[in-house]
Short mmCIF file of C-alpha atoms and ligand atoms in Angstrom, two decimals:
data_model
loop_
_atom_site.label_atom_id
_atom_site.label_comp_id
_atom_site.label_asym_id
_atom_site.label_seq_id
_atom_site.Cartn_x
_atom_site.Cartn_y
_atom_site.Cartn_z
CA MET A 50 -8.17 -9.43 1.36
CA PRO A 51 -6.88 -9.63 -2.26
CA PRO A 52 -4.06 -7.18 -3.17
CA ILE A 53 -5.02 -3.93 -4.94
CA LEU A 54 -3.24 -3.96 -8.33
CA LEU A 55 -1.79 -0.71 -9.70
CA ALA A 56 -2.67 -1.24 -13.38
CA HIS A 57 -1.81 2.18 -14.39
CA PRO A 58 0.16 1.98 -17.67
CA LEU A 59 2.89 4.33 -16.29
CA ALA A 60 3.43 2.07 -13.39
CA GLN A 61 3.58 -0.88 -15.62
CA ASP A 62 6.14 0.85 -17.86
CA ALA A 63 8.26 1.79 -15.02
CA LEU A 64 8.19 -1.61 -13.52
CA SER A 65 9.60 -3.04 -16.80
CA VAL A 66 12.46 -0.52 -16.38
CA LEU A 67 13.04 -1.72 -12.84
CA ARG A 68 13.04 -5.41 -14.06
CA ASP A 69 15.61 -4.79 -16.80
CA ALA A 70 18.94 -5.86 -15.61
CA ALA A 71 20.61 -3.34 -17.88
CA THR A 72 18.80 -0.38 -16.35
CA PRO A 73 21.52 1.84 -14.70
CA ARG A 74 21.11 2.98 -11.12
CA GLU A 75 20.03 6.56 -12.00
CA ALA A 76 17.20 5.14 -14.33
CA PHE A 77 16.34 2.60 -11.67
CA ARG A 78 15.95 5.34 -9.00
CA ALA A 79 13.90 7.50 -11.39
CA ALA A 80 11.42 4.63 -12.27
CA LEU A 81 11.14 3.73 -8.60
CA HIS A 82 10.25 7.29 -7.90
CA ARG A 83 7.60 7.42 -10.67
CA ILE A 84 5.91 4.21 -9.35
CA ALA A 85 5.98 5.72 -5.69
CA LEU A 86 4.14 8.77 -7.06
CA LEU A 87 1.48 6.50 -8.51
CA LEU A 88 1.43 4.19 -5.57
CA ALA A 89 1.06 7.21 -3.30
CA ALA A 90 -1.93 8.49 -5.21
CA LYS A 91 -3.51 4.92 -5.00
CA ALA A 92 -2.92 4.50 -1.41
CA THR A 93 -4.46 7.88 -0.47
CA GLU A 94 -7.42 7.95 -2.66
CA ARG A 95 -9.71 7.24 0.40
CA LEU A 96 -8.22 9.72 2.64
CA ALA A 97 -10.81 11.74 4.54
CA VAL A 98 -11.31 15.43 3.62
CA ALA A 99 -12.64 18.19 5.83
CA MET A 100 -14.32 21.26 4.56
CA GLY A 101 -12.92 24.59 5.64
CA PRO A 102 -13.20 28.15 4.77
CA ILE A 103 -10.69 29.86 2.28
CA VAL A 104 -10.76 33.10 0.46
CA THR A 105 -10.02 33.06 -3.28
CA PRO A 106 -8.98 36.46 -4.86
CA LEU A 107 -12.78 36.84 -5.59
CA GLU A 108 -14.75 35.37 -2.58
CA GLY A 109 -14.96 33.21 0.25
CA ILE A 110 -15.84 29.53 -0.11
CA ASP A 111 -15.80 26.23 1.92
CA ALA A 112 -13.19 23.93 0.21
CA PRO A 113 -11.88 20.52 0.90
CA ARG A 114 -8.54 19.91 2.65
CA ILE A 115 -7.12 16.55 3.74
CA ALA A 116 -8.18 15.94 7.32
CA ASP A 117 -6.05 15.57 10.21
CA PRO A 118 -4.20 13.38 11.29
CA LEU A 119 -2.28 12.72 8.18
CA PRO A 120 -1.06 9.04 7.89
CA CYS A 121 2.39 8.11 9.11
CA LEU A 122 4.76 6.88 6.24
CA VAL A 123 6.78 3.79 7.39
CA PRO A 124 9.64 2.98 5.04
CA VAL A 125 11.21 -0.42 5.71
CA LEU A 126 14.88 0.16 5.75
CA ARG A 127 16.61 0.19 3.56
CA ALA A 128 14.80 -0.42 0.21
CA GLY A 129 11.72 1.37 1.47
CA LEU A 130 13.61 4.57 1.30
CA GLY A 131 13.29 4.39 -2.53
CA LEU A 132 9.58 5.04 -2.16
CA LEU A 133 9.74 7.63 0.44
CA ASP A 134 10.36 10.64 -1.68
CA GLY A 135 7.46 10.06 -3.98
CA PHE A 136 5.17 9.63 -1.08
CA GLN A 137 6.49 12.74 0.59
CA THR A 138 5.83 14.62 -2.74
CA LEU A 139 2.19 14.07 -2.32
CA LEU A 140 2.07 14.03 1.38
CA PRO A 141 4.78 16.56 2.28
CA ALA A 142 3.44 17.10 5.96
CA ALA A 143 3.19 13.24 6.88
CA PRO A 144 5.47 12.15 9.67
CA VAL A 145 7.93 9.22 8.95
CA ALA A 146 8.43 6.24 11.22
CA HIS A 147 11.65 4.27 10.07
CA PHE A 148 11.40 0.60 10.54
CA GLY A 149 14.83 -1.20 10.41
CA ALA A 150 14.83 -4.76 9.68
CA TYR A 151 16.92 -7.24 7.73
CA ARG A 152 16.55 -10.53 6.39
CA ASP A 153 18.71 -13.28 7.53
CA HIS A 154 19.74 -15.02 4.62
CA ALA A 155 20.27 -18.32 6.09
CA THR A 156 16.81 -18.54 7.79
CA LEU A 157 14.93 -15.86 5.67
CA GLU A 158 13.59 -14.78 9.14
CA THR A 159 13.38 -10.98 9.80
CA VAL A 160 15.56 -9.42 12.37
CA GLU A 161 14.22 -5.99 13.75
CA TYR A 162 17.08 -3.59 14.66
CA SER A 163 15.44 -0.03 14.80
CA PHE A 164 11.93 1.66 15.15
CA ALA A 165 11.70 5.29 15.37
CA ALA A 166 8.18 6.81 15.18
CA PRO A 167 6.38 9.96 16.06
CA ALA A 168 4.82 10.28 19.55
CA ASP A 169 1.39 10.51 18.23
CA LEU A 170 1.61 7.41 15.91
CA ALA A 171 -1.26 5.62 17.58
CA ALA A 172 -3.54 8.44 16.30
CA ARG A 173 -2.64 7.81 12.78
CA ALA A 174 -3.14 5.35 9.96
CA ALA A 175 0.27 3.86 8.70
CA ILE A 176 1.35 3.24 5.04
CA VAL A 177 4.24 0.67 5.16
CA LEU A 178 6.66 1.33 2.25
CA ASP A 179 8.38 -1.97 1.10
CA PRO A 180 9.22 -2.42 -2.57
CA MET A 181 9.53 -6.17 -2.36
CA LEU A 182 6.88 -8.11 -0.57
CA ALA A 183 8.84 -11.49 -0.84
CA THR A 184 8.45 -13.80 2.13
CA GLY A 185 6.08 -11.30 3.73
CA ASN A 186 7.99 -11.57 7.02
CA THR A 187 9.47 -8.17 7.12
CA ALA A 188 6.06 -6.53 6.19
CA SER A 189 4.44 -8.72 8.86
CA ALA A 190 7.03 -7.70 11.41
CA ALA A 191 6.36 -4.08 10.54
CA CYS A 192 2.61 -4.42 10.91
CA ALA A 193 3.11 -6.11 14.20
CA ARG A 194 5.32 -3.51 15.49
CA LEU A 195 2.77 -0.88 14.39
CA LYS A 196 0.05 -2.53 15.93
CA ALA A 197 1.91 -2.86 19.25
CA ASN A 198 2.33 0.90 19.02
CA GLY A 199 -1.49 1.32 18.77
CA VAL A 200 -2.01 1.72 14.93
CA ARG A 201 -5.27 0.52 13.81
CA THR A 202 -5.26 1.15 10.12
CA ILE A 203 -2.35 -0.13 8.08
CA SER A 204 -1.83 -0.64 4.35
CA VAL A 205 1.40 -1.83 2.62
CA ALA A 206 2.60 -0.17 -0.58
CA CYS A 207 4.99 -2.34 -2.66
CA VAL A 208 6.14 -2.70 -6.21
CA LEU A 209 6.28 -6.44 -6.46
CA ALA A 210 4.63 -9.17 -4.38
CA ALA A 211 5.03 -12.87 -4.27
CA PRO A 212 2.02 -15.14 -3.68
CA GLU A 213 3.89 -16.69 -0.60
CA GLY A 214 4.44 -13.13 0.83
CA LEU A 215 0.78 -12.14 0.27
CA ALA A 216 -0.47 -15.36 1.91
CA ARG A 217 1.97 -14.92 4.82
CA LEU A 218 0.80 -11.22 5.47
CA ALA A 219 -2.77 -12.09 5.11
CA ALA A 220 -2.50 -15.02 7.61
CA ALA A 221 -0.80 -12.72 10.09
CA HIS A 222 -2.70 -9.52 9.50
CA ARG A 223 -6.03 -9.98 7.56
CA ASP A 224 -7.03 -6.48 8.09
CA VAL A 225 -3.94 -4.95 6.18
CA ALA A 226 -4.49 -3.82 2.62
CA VAL A 227 -1.70 -4.48 0.00
CA ILE A 228 -1.21 -2.13 -2.94
CA THR A 229 1.20 -3.54 -5.58
CA VAL A 230 2.17 -2.95 -9.15
CA ALA A 231 2.30 -6.60 -9.91
CA VAL A 232 2.10 -10.16 -8.26
CA ASP A 233 5.03 -12.35 -9.70
CA ARG A 234 5.36 -16.23 -10.17
CA GLY A 235 6.82 -16.99 -6.71
CA LEU A 236 10.02 -17.16 -4.60
CA ASP A 237 13.13 -18.98 -5.43
CA ALA A 238 15.24 -20.95 -2.96
CA ARG A 239 17.08 -17.96 -1.90
CA GLY A 240 13.93 -15.90 -1.22
CA TYR A 241 14.17 -13.72 -4.36
CA ILE A 242 10.89 -12.78 -6.18
CA ARG A 243 10.99 -14.54 -9.73
CA PRO A 244 11.07 -13.16 -12.38
CA GLY A 245 11.31 -10.21 -10.07
CA LEU A 246 13.90 -7.31 -10.43
CA GLY A 247 16.74 -8.48 -8.30
CA ASP A 248 17.65 -6.99 -4.90
CA ALA A 249 15.93 -3.63 -4.86
CA GLY A 250 18.23 -2.20 -2.07
CA ASP A 251 21.37 -3.14 -3.87
CA ARG A 252 20.13 -1.81 -7.25
CA LEU A 253 19.14 1.35 -5.59
CA PHE A 254 22.14 2.07 -3.60
CA GLY A 255 24.87 0.45 -5.69
CA THR A 256 25.82 -2.26 -3.22
CA SER A 257 25.87 -6.00 -3.85
N1 URA B 340 14.00 -8.43 -1.64
C1 URA B 340 14.58 -7.83 -2.75
O1 URA B 340 15.10 -6.74 -2.91
N2 URA B 340 14.32 -8.64 -3.87
C2 URA B 340 13.71 -9.90 -3.84
O2 URA B 340 13.57 -10.56 -4.89
C3 URA B 340 13.26 -10.32 -2.61
C4 URA B 340 13.41 -9.47 -1.68
#
């Protein structure tokens, strides 16, 4: 399925802050947080609600609340952590499953090293948090891991996607929805998204 584009002007503005090589780390983190809030709103707009009784200061009514079970948030370590706080702001009770994978810079293949998930994961939908959908290998591996653990409904929330990554993910997991702020031109020889924003994890955590 085609990606869902987050066209919101605040998201587009924050993306430009992320892209700018002169943006310092604090401003980078803050812009990523703003995007995460907007992505979280978009990714959850079809969540089921259940009516239940509440009592206002004046009378009792039936009012909508988000139905259980809440989706599980799945940040891909480590750059996905930059989106987690924004998603947790809107879904404070959602459980979190950390998916640890790194990209082998020689082969560009994904190597999984950790997966820690709640016991009731199979009963939940999952939202994978991965700012950069580059080759699509890591997101595909995360989706495969979630499906192997019984998850049936998965979406991937990212900031930037490359056409190659979208194609790769769609080929492996055609049922997975992708929400992204932009789709860039493509990947370079090192697997970076162009024009992109550089290495999201390095810019977030001050490594290089
Ligand atoms: N991961 C990043 O952080 N940046 C890219 O451009 C590609 C993958």
